[in-house]
């Protein structure tokens, strides 16, 4: 039986790059579908954007469960709606920030996050605290390109990510790089190759969305989902869900 | 000049008890006004309820600033919308959980939270982690009465709070009690008197809403507000706010 | 292309139960092979047992990489040799304790480990500290059955695990159960069903070996491995490996 | 009824600047009185100075309670005698370091302390550990001017504070500045304006003494004081105080 | 050359038991001398007692250095004056609480402190935080006998310590016992024997004063003392001491 | 009665420098003997080296106990085999890293480790986490000289250690220096003198092996050893050891 993972994009703009990258993960036994929200912000670059994105994101996640999907991945490094969604459905709901930060903590002693804008730094600091990995965060760096302009100049984007990642390794002591925006999907290999060329050693670069989709499949295969002790079942649209 | 603090209630039901309790705080130089949201849940007992409450709560907070209010207090122990709101306005926005947990950490070595329902326990555990006071939390206890039934039987409510608070002190080692729902407003004195009668010593019981309103006034008086390094100014309804 | 994961058992006894359970994970694109060490202890129940198991375990892991395997999983909840192995090979090496403890931290606020013998408790306490999840560990419980007697009486084994898991949930506040011995493989579903019957809610029970094998496949799929900043390449038997 | 807060200065020198600054806080319902000690050091710049200041400071605090004062604030960023005083009186005793560090933790993700002399740095590091906010301290900077020379050259003092505060923001990642000496009273607004001009954003600068006085008033208004579980009542001069 | 360690007792009462116990530590190359303060409390059972004891304790420590003593041990588990004294002298100054808590952390995963009175519990909680070992403290238990009555009934004293130590091991998970009052000197062996008889295993019981004296000798032998980066040299009675 | 401490060197090369340095510690009542392993690596510069060194190191430690030795010190800053050895013998087993890191935490607020090679940095980071002193580590610096070349050029070795130690103090905020290789034995005084000349203040430099030998003697004198709650007695070569 194949595993069906739904990627819910909590913004109203659809990035074809993401779809392409994700389809490369599909296997005979792994079905990937994607959906974006209808009502919410065009991009997420603040706590406020997240707050606006959450209600429709939750609706999409409940819909996924009703359609028989086995796990949901929220397509944003702010993990918007993660905790509320886990109260609403029985299937696993995964956020790329939570999965990436814990995975980075397993791959090396310290890691850095490289994201789009400096203004997102405090959001990552708060998530690290929430997820219990503060001690492992060496730095949060940014490339100073807004989300909606990421596709404007691919070569500048890649170069900026390479440069900031190298600074994180050399100046901040990062042993692992976590890409801090799911819009960076597909660029990890180039950055990793650059770091290897510059430092002579292999430094993992986490591409959060593919890693989280594959981790979701692993959780489904292992028969685990978020605990209802921590996320008590909740009414949604008048229907008790337990 | 008097200080104007607005209490924004992030649910659609209005509790007259709260208004009465708050008016006792008003002084010649402290003006208190209250408002509830129009669109959202009737009560907040989950992450999902919080998510639904946030958008209209933010609208009310921006409105308060436009009306010349000096500080806003969110009237819910989940601090819904606290971080997003701080991106939207320049005036201080305070959450009763954040203020109460930090104040409790100053009053004694460890504290317990006594709240309405067991299902809220993980939310408080996560907030303690977010606010950096995990080490100080001795327990989260609940009285098993839903928010909307709190006013049904006042004597049972008070007795339940007294009993659980005493257990927190005797069994869990709490030195301070934090009431875990702003709907408990006005009951701290009775619980504190009960604890003194039972233990022979003075144990502070924090009534979060009044404490947070007075702390808001202190912040205004001291000329401080949340840092824009941590909460970068954000567009709201098309108006750049910096 | 299929992913090849090698399970290296760091004891000299082979458990057919494990092989059966693992084969259920095999998919068209996931090849699983297993091997045990030739020189070492018959079971691992102490730091001393681990120390004796490590040299031959490392030999098996280097052998796996030379054979073209894509990832290695160490089949023991003490993660023996994990850090040394990561210096010796480029392919990902995963320990079931590290993966299970981080995964449990994602599934709920706190977790308990249920293991074979009380004497293993300090080893888990030290691993939790090493992996940075101390705050999340609610308890380490044991069923008082040595590893080599686990298969003697399956029904007593299952019942003991169910009972201790329920105590961990009810008395210690665990939201997630981590089985503390890879010899418990295949029993998670029965325990989970028991917990649901007793508590009315869904509480995840982590079966470490299958979860770690699937996580290894996810890491291979995502193109990541341990960082050489944290695990510098090391000579093995006179051959520089970088 | 008005609230009476007593500021106890734990040195033998009286700073008229402080009195002026504090009187600006007085309201119709807030009475402020000040007193200094008679026996002790002229300034506090070490643990040793603090130790000498404590006995007479405690005498002044007990005296304040006997005179019907509602709360006491210790006028020194070392919080000398804070814990002993809390054993001696029932009224709240507040230290400006404890209040400022916790308040800073609420205003932003990280903060820096700017104090008089480098030699005070370890004292602040130890206080941060005692108060549980170590993770939030980005740096402790100093202006290299002894306490007793602060009033010699006001413009150099202000400029030095501005410069070090800006370095804390730019180089150390501080989101909030805490002035590390109560002798800096009244200078926060100028520093905050300077930081805004340089960075373009609003960065709170905490003036510890006014904030602590207003917080003391808030605690009195909220009916809370230190817990006698953490500060057991103590004999003072032969009079049992419980 | 022999090493000279001075034990400074920060109370005005002299306990002959202590002298006897300490003299058993003397070796051909270890000279022990003791002195008590002249002005201060008769016993230390609170932060207030400590505050009163500190000034004369500091005088005695400076005196010791002037007399050519090689290291000073403060004879009280509150470590009164430890940090101020380290600013005043170049020779090592050791507190039995700091040494015992760090040593306990090396001997086992968790430890409990057994002290005289329940009212001292928060003092130990705060010291554990200051010394960075909070995570290791399993409990602080007390025998409910005031310091000045310890010698009234030796058999009851020993039995109470044995009983509470056993409870700490059985109920709280302590792997090590730290005696929480230097007045318990000489009783560790009896308690340790009792614990071994009851549990069948060897559980270390730390007698703080002898351990700290021997640790002081080790520091002198190793040529180390407190850092002047953390304890900047300080004027004492008008004499600059650097 | 004299105390007999055995230094077990977990490599197959014998360093006469170490023997000389240690013999200077011998006193009338302190007997020091040394032994190296027969089978293992020539030096320890990785987790892999440590893994290979452990089995024979354990054999040497058991042998020491059988010969009536009172305490064992492992002569390597990786503390190889420390935890396994503590399961095998009743006498205290000490690792120089554990003792040095805890001692450094007592001597000052923060410390730096200066070691041989950059590749050892993650090992020290992991040990600091295991020993609970992460917060205190300011940096791990290296002189880029392999262990087996330390004696090639003594003056370069000393100069490199002085330079990196000074950088740790000036740039990283270290208040204490911990030498990160037992092969640096005997060099602490020269480094300390250099730091004093450069900074004007006294900064302790910990020479781990002598300090650990003297601490071992202190533990024997105080009658304490590792807890069997944390290190349960273990069979060794078929002989039950309890």
PDB file of C-alpha atoms in Angstrom, chain E residues 25-221:
ATOM      1  CA  UNK E  25      42.346  14.731  58.095  1.00  0.00           C
ATOM      2  CA  UNK E  26      45.681  16.219  59.134  1.00  0.00           C
ATOM      3  CA  UNK E  27      48.696  14.572  57.551  1.00  0.00           C
ATOM      4  CA  UNK E  28      52.391  15.203  57.741  1.00  0.00           C
ATOM      5  CA  UNK E  29      51.980  17.636  54.902  1.00  0.00           C
ATOM      6  CA  UNK E  30      48.558  19.087  55.685  1.00  0.00           C
ATOM      7  CA  UNK E  31      48.140  21.573  58.519  1.00  0.00           C
ATOM      8  CA  UNK E  32      44.625  22.487  59.577  1.00  0.00           C
ATOM      9  CA  UNK E  33      43.697  25.442  61.726  1.00  0.00           C
ATOM     10  CA  UNK E  34      40.268  26.738  62.624  1.00  0.00           C
ATOM     11  CA  UNK E  35      38.843  30.026  63.726  1.00  0.00           C
ATOM     12  CA  UNK E  36      35.322  31.298  64.330  1.00  0.00           C
ATOM     13  CA  UNK E  37      34.017  34.830  63.904  1.00  0.00           C
ATOM     14  CA  UNK E  38      33.516  37.163  66.846  1.00  0.00           C
ATOM     15  CA  UNK E  39      30.551  39.136  65.624  1.00  0.00           C
ATOM     16  CA  UNK E  40      27.661  37.434  63.923  1.00  0.00           C
ATOM     17  CA  UNK E  41      24.865  34.942  64.457  1.00  0.00           C
ATOM     18  CA  UNK E  42      25.164  31.865  66.709  1.00  0.00           C
ATOM     19  CA  UNK E  43      23.983  29.650  63.844  1.00  0.00           C
ATOM     20  CA  UNK E  44      23.075  30.066  60.173  1.00  0.00           C
ATOM     21  CA  UNK E  45      19.588  29.018  59.152  1.00  0.00           C
ATOM     22  CA  UNK E  46      18.537  31.759  56.727  1.00  0.00           C
ATOM     23  CA  UNK E  47      19.716  34.312  54.194  1.00  0.00           C
ATOM     24  CA  UNK E  48      19.490  36.872  56.984  1.00  0.00           C
ATOM     25  CA  UNK E  49      21.856  34.897  59.235  1.00  0.00           C
ATOM     26  CA  UNK E  50      24.272  34.655  56.335  1.00  0.00           C
ATOM     27  CA  UNK E  51      24.150  38.395  55.700  1.00  0.00           C
ATOM     28  CA  UNK E  52      25.050  39.102  59.316  1.00  0.00           C
ATOM     29  CA  UNK E  53      27.879  36.580  59.268  1.00  0.00           C
ATOM     30  CA  UNK E  54      29.610  37.836  56.165  1.00  0.00           C
ATOM     31  CA  UNK E  55      31.458  40.994  57.292  1.00  0.00           C
ATOM     32  CA  UNK E  56      33.389  39.319  60.103  1.00  0.00           C
ATOM     33  CA  UNK E  57      33.928  36.199  58.017  1.00  0.00           C
ATOM     34  CA  UNK E  58      35.646  38.330  55.386  1.00  0.00           C
ATOM     35  CA  UNK E  59      37.870  39.852  58.048  1.00  0.00           C
ATOM     36  CA  UNK E  60      38.925  36.376  59.177  1.00  0.00           C
ATOM     37  CA  UNK E  61      39.693  35.311  55.606  1.00  0.00           C
ATOM     38  CA  UNK E  62      41.864  38.342  54.913  1.00  0.00           C
ATOM     39  CA  UNK E  63      43.605  37.686  58.211  1.00  0.00           C
ATOM     40  CA  UNK E  64      44.288  34.106  57.162  1.00  0.00           C
ATOM     41  CA  UNK E  65      45.982  35.195  53.981  1.00  0.00           C
ATOM     42  CA  UNK E  66      48.105  37.694  55.892  1.00  0.00           C
ATOM     43  CA  UNK E  67      49.184  34.890  58.200  1.00  0.00           C
ATOM     44  CA  UNK E  68      50.472  32.874  55.265  1.00  0.00           C
ATOM     45  CA  UNK E  69      47.668  30.329  55.102  1.00  0.00           C
ATOM     46  CA  UNK E  70      47.461  28.578  51.697  1.00  0.00           C
ATOM     47  CA  UNK E  71      43.695  28.167  51.360  1.00  0.00           C
ATOM     48  CA  UNK E  72      40.513  28.968  53.258  1.00  0.00           C
ATOM     49  CA  UNK E  73      37.373  26.859  53.665  1.00  0.00           C
ATOM     50  CA  UNK E  74      34.184  28.507  54.888  1.00  0.00           C
ATOM     51  CA  UNK E  75      32.539  26.199  57.417  1.00  0.00           C
ATOM     52  CA  UNK E  76      28.867  26.549  56.420  1.00  0.00           C
ATOM     53  CA  UNK E  77      26.733  24.971  53.682  1.00  0.00           C
ATOM     54  CA  UNK E  78      25.383  28.399  52.727  1.00  0.00           C
ATOM     55  CA  UNK E  79      28.873  29.383  51.491  1.00  0.00           C
ATOM     56  CA  UNK E  80      28.418  32.810  53.151  1.00  0.00           C
ATOM     57  CA  UNK E  81      30.822  35.429  51.849  1.00  0.00           C
ATOM     58  CA  UNK E  82      32.364  33.086  49.288  1.00  0.00           C
ATOM     59  CA  UNK E  83      32.205  35.475  46.350  1.00  0.00           C
ATOM     60  CA  UNK E  84      33.186  38.606  48.271  1.00  0.00           C
ATOM     61  CA  UNK E  85      36.108  36.807  49.903  1.00  0.00           C
ATOM     62  CA  UNK E  86      37.434  35.746  46.534  1.00  0.00           C
ATOM     63  CA  UNK E  87      37.736  39.418  45.599  1.00  0.00           C
ATOM     64  CA  UNK E  88      39.775  40.103  48.730  1.00  0.00           C
ATOM     65  CA  UNK E  89      42.463  37.418  48.725  1.00  0.00           C
ATOM     66  CA  UNK E  90      44.705  35.645  46.262  1.00  0.00           C
ATOM     67  CA  UNK E  91      44.661  32.277  48.013  1.00  0.00           C
ATOM     68  CA  UNK E  92      41.826  29.900  47.104  1.00  0.00           C
ATOM     69  CA  UNK E  93      38.606  30.309  49.058  1.00  0.00           C
ATOM     70  CA  UNK E  94      36.275  27.322  48.931  1.00  0.00           C
ATOM     71  CA  UNK E  95      32.673  26.870  50.009  1.00  0.00           C
ATOM     72  CA  UNK E  96      31.511  23.392  51.016  1.00  0.00           C
ATOM     73  CA  UNK E  97      28.246  23.739  49.098  1.00  0.00           C
ATOM     74  CA  UNK E  98      29.941  24.598  45.815  1.00  0.00           C
ATOM     75  CA  UNK E  99      32.512  21.799  46.180  1.00  0.00           C
ATOM     76  CA  UNK E 100      29.976  19.222  47.353  1.00  0.00           C
ATOM     77  CA  UNK E 101      27.418  19.943  44.654  1.00  0.00           C
ATOM     78  CA  UNK E 102      29.984  19.728  41.862  1.00  0.00           C
ATOM     79  CA  UNK E 103      31.541  16.604  43.352  1.00  0.00           C
ATOM     80  CA  UNK E 104      28.125  14.973  43.685  1.00  0.00           C
ATOM     81  CA  UNK E 105      27.494  15.727  40.013  1.00  0.00           C
ATOM     82  CA  UNK E 106      30.649  13.747  39.200  1.00  0.00           C
ATOM     83  CA  UNK E 107      29.767  10.768  41.403  1.00  0.00           C
ATOM     84  CA  UNK E 108      26.302  10.079  39.996  1.00  0.00           C
ATOM     85  CA  UNK E 109      23.474  11.264  37.750  1.00  0.00           C
ATOM     86  CA  UNK E 110      21.418  12.897  40.508  1.00  0.00           C
ATOM     87  CA  UNK E 111      21.803  13.750  44.161  1.00  0.00           C
ATOM     88  CA  UNK E 112      19.770  14.839  47.138  1.00  0.00           C
ATOM     89  CA  UNK E 113      20.671  17.210  49.925  1.00  0.00           C
ATOM     90  CA  UNK E 114      19.634  16.325  53.469  1.00  0.00           C
ATOM     91  CA  UNK E 115      19.709  19.341  55.759  1.00  0.00           C
ATOM     92  CA  UNK E 116      18.535  20.535  59.154  1.00  0.00           C
ATOM     93  CA  UNK E 117      15.361  22.513  58.508  1.00  0.00           C
ATOM     94  CA  UNK E 118      12.761  22.720  55.758  1.00  0.00           C
ATOM     95  CA  UNK E 119      13.210  26.505  55.725  1.00  0.00           C
ATOM     96  CA  UNK E 120      16.676  26.034  54.213  1.00  0.00           C
ATOM     97  CA  UNK E 121      15.309  24.292  51.128  1.00  0.00           C
ATOM     98  CA  UNK E 122      14.959  27.452  48.988  1.00  0.00           C
ATOM     99  CA  UNK E 123      18.536  28.453  49.855  1.00  0.00           C
ATOM    100  CA  UNK E 124      19.818  25.176  48.428  1.00  0.00           C
ATOM    101  CA  UNK E 125      17.585  25.517  45.365  1.00  0.00           C
ATOM    102  CA  UNK E 126      19.089  28.957  44.732  1.00  0.00           C
ATOM    103  CA  UNK E 127      22.653  27.737  45.285  1.00  0.00           C
ATOM    104  CA  UNK E 128      22.101  24.863  42.853  1.00  0.00           C
ATOM    105  CA  UNK E 129      20.967  27.434  40.283  1.00  0.00           C
ATOM    106  CA  UNK E 130      23.943  29.677  40.990  1.00  0.00           C
ATOM    107  CA  UNK E 131      26.359  26.744  40.690  1.00  0.00           C
ATOM    108  CA  UNK E 132      24.710  25.386  37.532  1.00  0.00           C
ATOM    109  CA  UNK E 133      23.647  21.954  38.844  1.00  0.00           C
ATOM    110  CA  UNK E 134      19.880  22.401  39.094  1.00  0.00           C
ATOM    111  CA  UNK E 135      19.198  19.542  36.715  1.00  0.00           C
ATOM    112  CA  UNK E 136      21.055  17.147  39.025  1.00  0.00           C
ATOM    113  CA  UNK E 137      19.191  17.957  42.251  1.00  0.00           C
ATOM    114  CA  UNK E 138      16.562  15.265  42.919  1.00  0.00           C
ATOM    115  CA  UNK E 139      15.337  16.687  46.240  1.00  0.00           C
ATOM    116  CA  UNK E 140      16.228  18.713  49.316  1.00  0.00           C
ATOM    117  CA  UNK E 141      15.113  16.944  52.464  1.00  0.00           C
ATOM    118  CA  UNK E 142      15.344  18.001  56.099  1.00  0.00           C
ATOM    119  CA  UNK E 143      15.387  16.283  59.493  1.00  0.00           C
ATOM    120  CA  UNK E 144      13.642  19.086  61.346  1.00  0.00           C
ATOM    121  CA  UNK E 145      16.330  19.614  63.997  1.00  0.00           C
ATOM    122  CA  UNK E 146      17.783  23.143  64.442  1.00  0.00           C
ATOM    123  CA  UNK E 147      21.540  23.529  64.181  1.00  0.00           C
ATOM    124  CA  UNK E 148      22.031  24.378  67.840  1.00  0.00           C
ATOM    125  CA  UNK E 149      20.217  21.200  68.915  1.00  0.00           C
ATOM    126  CA  UNK E 150      22.181  18.816  66.706  1.00  0.00           C
ATOM    127  CA  UNK E 151      24.384  17.610  69.547  1.00  0.00           C
ATOM    128  CA  UNK E 152      21.492  17.112  71.993  1.00  0.00           C
ATOM    129  CA  UNK E 153      20.689  13.600  70.907  1.00  0.00           C
ATOM    130  CA  UNK E 154      23.298  12.013  68.623  1.00  0.00           C
ATOM    131  CA  UNK E 155      21.417   8.781  68.042  1.00  0.00           C
ATOM    132  CA  UNK E 156      18.236  10.544  66.952  1.00  0.00           C
ATOM    133  CA  UNK E 157      20.302  12.771  64.700  1.00  0.00           C
ATOM    134  CA  UNK E 158      21.976   9.836  62.986  1.00  0.00           C
ATOM    135  CA  UNK E 159      18.754   7.895  62.630  1.00  0.00           C
ATOM    136  CA  UNK E 160      16.958  10.897  61.132  1.00  0.00           C
ATOM    137  CA  UNK E 161      19.737  11.405  58.614  1.00  0.00           C
ATOM    138  CA  UNK E 162      19.691   7.705  57.692  1.00  0.00           C
ATOM    139  CA  UNK E 163      15.925   7.694  57.232  1.00  0.00           C
ATOM    140  CA  UNK E 164      15.787  10.825  55.078  1.00  0.00           C
ATOM    141  CA  UNK E 165      18.757   9.666  53.007  1.00  0.00           C
ATOM    142  CA  UNK E 166      17.067   6.357  52.305  1.00  0.00           C
ATOM    143  CA  UNK E 167      13.872   8.177  51.288  1.00  0.00           C
ATOM    144  CA  UNK E 168      15.926  10.352  48.950  1.00  0.00           C
ATOM    145  CA  UNK E 169      17.343   7.227  47.302  1.00  0.00           C
ATOM    146  CA  UNK E 170      14.116   5.225  47.148  1.00  0.00           C
ATOM    147  CA  UNK E 171      11.507   7.903  46.499  1.00  0.00           C
ATOM    148  CA  UNK E 172      13.412  10.706  44.792  1.00  0.00           C
ATOM    149  CA  UNK E 173      15.937   8.776  42.712  1.00  0.00           C
ATOM    150  CA  UNK E 174      19.058  10.164  44.384  1.00  0.00           C
ATOM    151  CA  UNK E 175      22.291   8.362  43.491  1.00  0.00           C
ATOM    152  CA  UNK E 176      24.377  10.457  45.892  1.00  0.00           C
ATOM    153  CA  UNK E 177      23.603  12.064  49.264  1.00  0.00           C
ATOM    154  CA  UNK E 178      25.029  15.462  50.185  1.00  0.00           C
ATOM    155  CA  UNK E 179      24.847  16.288  53.885  1.00  0.00           C
ATOM    156  CA  UNK E 180      23.335  19.762  53.988  1.00  0.00           C
ATOM    157  CA  UNK E 181      24.964  21.152  57.131  1.00  0.00           C
ATOM    158  CA  UNK E 182      28.602  21.177  58.180  1.00  0.00           C
ATOM    159  CA  UNK E 183      27.349  20.388  61.668  1.00  0.00           C
ATOM    160  CA  UNK E 184      26.698  16.825  60.425  1.00  0.00           C
ATOM    161  CA  UNK E 185      30.455  16.298  60.199  1.00  0.00           C
ATOM    162  CA  UNK E 186      31.611  12.764  60.938  1.00  0.00           C
ATOM    163  CA  UNK E 187      28.270  11.049  60.307  1.00  0.00           C
ATOM    164  CA  UNK E 188      28.666  10.120  56.628  1.00  0.00           C
ATOM    165  CA  UNK E 189      30.135   6.666  57.233  1.00  0.00           C
ATOM    166  CA  UNK E 190      27.238   5.563  59.400  1.00  0.00           C
ATOM    167  CA  UNK E 191      24.709   6.769  56.854  1.00  0.00           C
ATOM    168  CA  UNK E 192      26.571   5.157  53.996  1.00  0.00           C
ATOM    169  CA  UNK E 193      26.698   1.840  55.849  1.00  0.00           C
ATOM    170  CA  UNK E 194      22.980   2.085  56.532  1.00  0.00           C
ATOM    171  CA  UNK E 195      22.193   2.768  52.881  1.00  0.00           C
ATOM    172  CA  UNK E 196      24.330  -0.175  51.808  1.00  0.00           C
ATOM    173  CA  UNK E 197      22.569  -2.483  54.245  1.00  0.00           C
ATOM    174  CA  UNK E 198      19.174  -1.342  53.010  1.00  0.00           C
ATOM    175  CA  UNK E 199      19.805  -1.218  49.269  1.00  0.00           C
ATOM    176  CA  UNK E 200      22.642  -3.674  48.753  1.00  0.00           C
ATOM    177  CA  UNK E 201      24.691  -1.152  46.795  1.00  0.00           C
ATOM    178  CA  UNK E 202      27.294   1.478  47.576  1.00  0.00           C
ATOM    179  CA  UNK E 203      25.867   5.011  47.605  1.00  0.00           C
ATOM    180  CA  UNK E 204      28.280   7.831  48.370  1.00  0.00           C
ATOM    181  CA  UNK E 205      27.424  10.203  51.216  1.00  0.00           C
ATOM    182  CA  UNK E 206      29.304  13.490  51.027  1.00  0.00           C
ATOM    183  CA  UNK E 207      30.502  14.985  54.307  1.00  0.00           C
ATOM    184  CA  UNK E 208      31.045  18.498  52.966  1.00  0.00           C
ATOM    185  CA  UNK E 209      33.624  19.909  55.339  1.00  0.00           C
ATOM    186  CA  UNK E 210      36.296  17.170  55.096  1.00  0.00           C
ATOM    187  CA  UNK E 211      35.791  16.892  51.334  1.00  0.00           C
ATOM    188  CA  UNK E 212      36.200  20.639  50.933  1.00  0.00           C
ATOM    189  CA  UNK E 213      39.317  20.762  53.087  1.00  0.00           C
ATOM    190  CA  UNK E 214      40.909  17.988  51.027  1.00  0.00           C
ATOM    191  CA  UNK E 215      39.810  19.658  47.806  1.00  0.00           C
ATOM    192  CA  UNK E 216      41.404  22.895  49.012  1.00  0.00           C
ATOM    193  CA  UNK E 217      44.657  21.005  49.537  1.00  0.00           C
ATOM    194  CA  UNK E 218      44.331  19.568  46.019  1.00  0.00           C
ATOM    195  CA  UNK E 219      43.874  23.051  44.555  1.00  0.00           C
ATOM    196  CA  UNK E 220      46.916  24.329  46.406  1.00  0.00           C
ATOM    197  CA  UNK E 221      48.917  21.344  45.210  1.00  0.00           C
TER     198      UNK E 221
END
